[in-house]
Tab-separated table of C-alpha atoms in Angstrom:
chain	number	residue	atom	x	y	z
A	72	MET	CA	11.776	1.856	31.899
A	73	ASP	CA	13.372	-1.566	31.573
A	74	TRP	CA	14.930	-2.070	28.142
A	75	THR	CA	12.376	-4.805	27.037
A	76	SER	CA	8.880	-2.302	27.940
A	77	LEU	CA	10.787	-0.298	25.336
A	78	VAL	CA	11.489	-2.844	22.509
A	79	GLY	CA	8.202	-4.353	23.254
A	80	ALA	CA	6.529	-0.482	23.146
A	81	MET	CA	8.866	-0.469	19.818
A	82	PHE	CA	7.230	-3.621	18.449
A	83	PHE	CA	3.929	-2.701	19.028
A	84	VAL	CA	3.862	0.964	17.391
A	85	THR	CA	6.186	-0.491	14.000
A	86	LEU	CA	3.431	-3.037	14.133
A	87	LEU	CA	0.675	-0.885	13.938
A	88	LEU	CA	2.234	1.788	11.423
A	89	ALA	CA	2.733	-1.722	9.003
A	90	VAL	CA	-1.387	-2.377	9.462
A	91	ILE	CA	-2.047	1.002	9.108
A	92	PHE	CA	-0.140	1.752	6.308
A	93	GLY	CA	-1.337	-2.173	4.641
A	94	LEU	CA	-4.861	-0.848	4.788
A	95	VAL	CA	-4.082	2.752	3.514
A	96	ILE	CA	-2.305	0.935	0.262
A	97	LYS	CA	-5.689	-1.446	-0.142
A	98	ARG	CA	-7.614	1.269	-0.014
A	99	LYS	CA	-6.119	3.208	-2.906
A	100	THR	CA	-5.829	-0.171	-4.963
A	101	GLU	CA	-9.226	-1.224	-4.511
A	102	ASN	CA	-10.768	2.750	-5.441
A	103	ARG	CA	-8.253	2.450	-8.416
A	104	LEU	CA	-9.870	-0.960	-9.713
A	105	HIS	CA	-13.333	0.301	-9.589
A	106	ASP	CA	-12.721	3.370	-11.013
A	107	GLN	CA	-13.725	3.154	-14.673
A	108	ASN	CA	-11.745	6.013	-15.755
A	109	ALA	CA	-8.666	4.927	-14.486
A	110	GLU	CA	-5.205	4.875	-16.724
A	111	LYS	CA	-4.193	0.971	-17.634
A	112	SER	CA	-0.935	-0.570	-16.468
A	113	THR	CA	1.251	-1.749	-18.908
A	114	LEU	CA	1.023	-5.366	-18.269
A	115	ALA	CA	-2.695	-4.964	-19.637
A	116	ALA	CA	-2.766	-7.172	-22.433
A	117	ASP	CA	-4.886	-4.516	-24.380
A	118	LYS	CA	-1.603	-1.585	-24.144
A	119	SER	CA	1.137	-1.097	-25.166
A	120	ALA	CA	4.318	-2.232	-22.721
A	121	HIS	CA	6.018	0.801	-23.802
A	122	GLY	CA	4.017	3.445	-22.333
A	123	LYS	CA	3.889	5.718	-18.829
A	124	PRO	CA	3.223	3.282	-15.910
A	125	ALA	CA	0.458	4.178	-14.287
A	126	ASP	CA	1.715	4.834	-11.011
A	127	VAL	CA	3.656	7.159	-12.036
């Protein structure tokens, strides 16, 4: 196996993992957005900024 094939394979595997990670995080964010019982962010106008962050 040539080193260029190895670098190309590593590139595509890394790209695939980044896309999968992005899709999983996107789905998690969209589910949280549509959840009526989700805790509000500390950046929300109607929540104290001194409280516990929502995702911790």
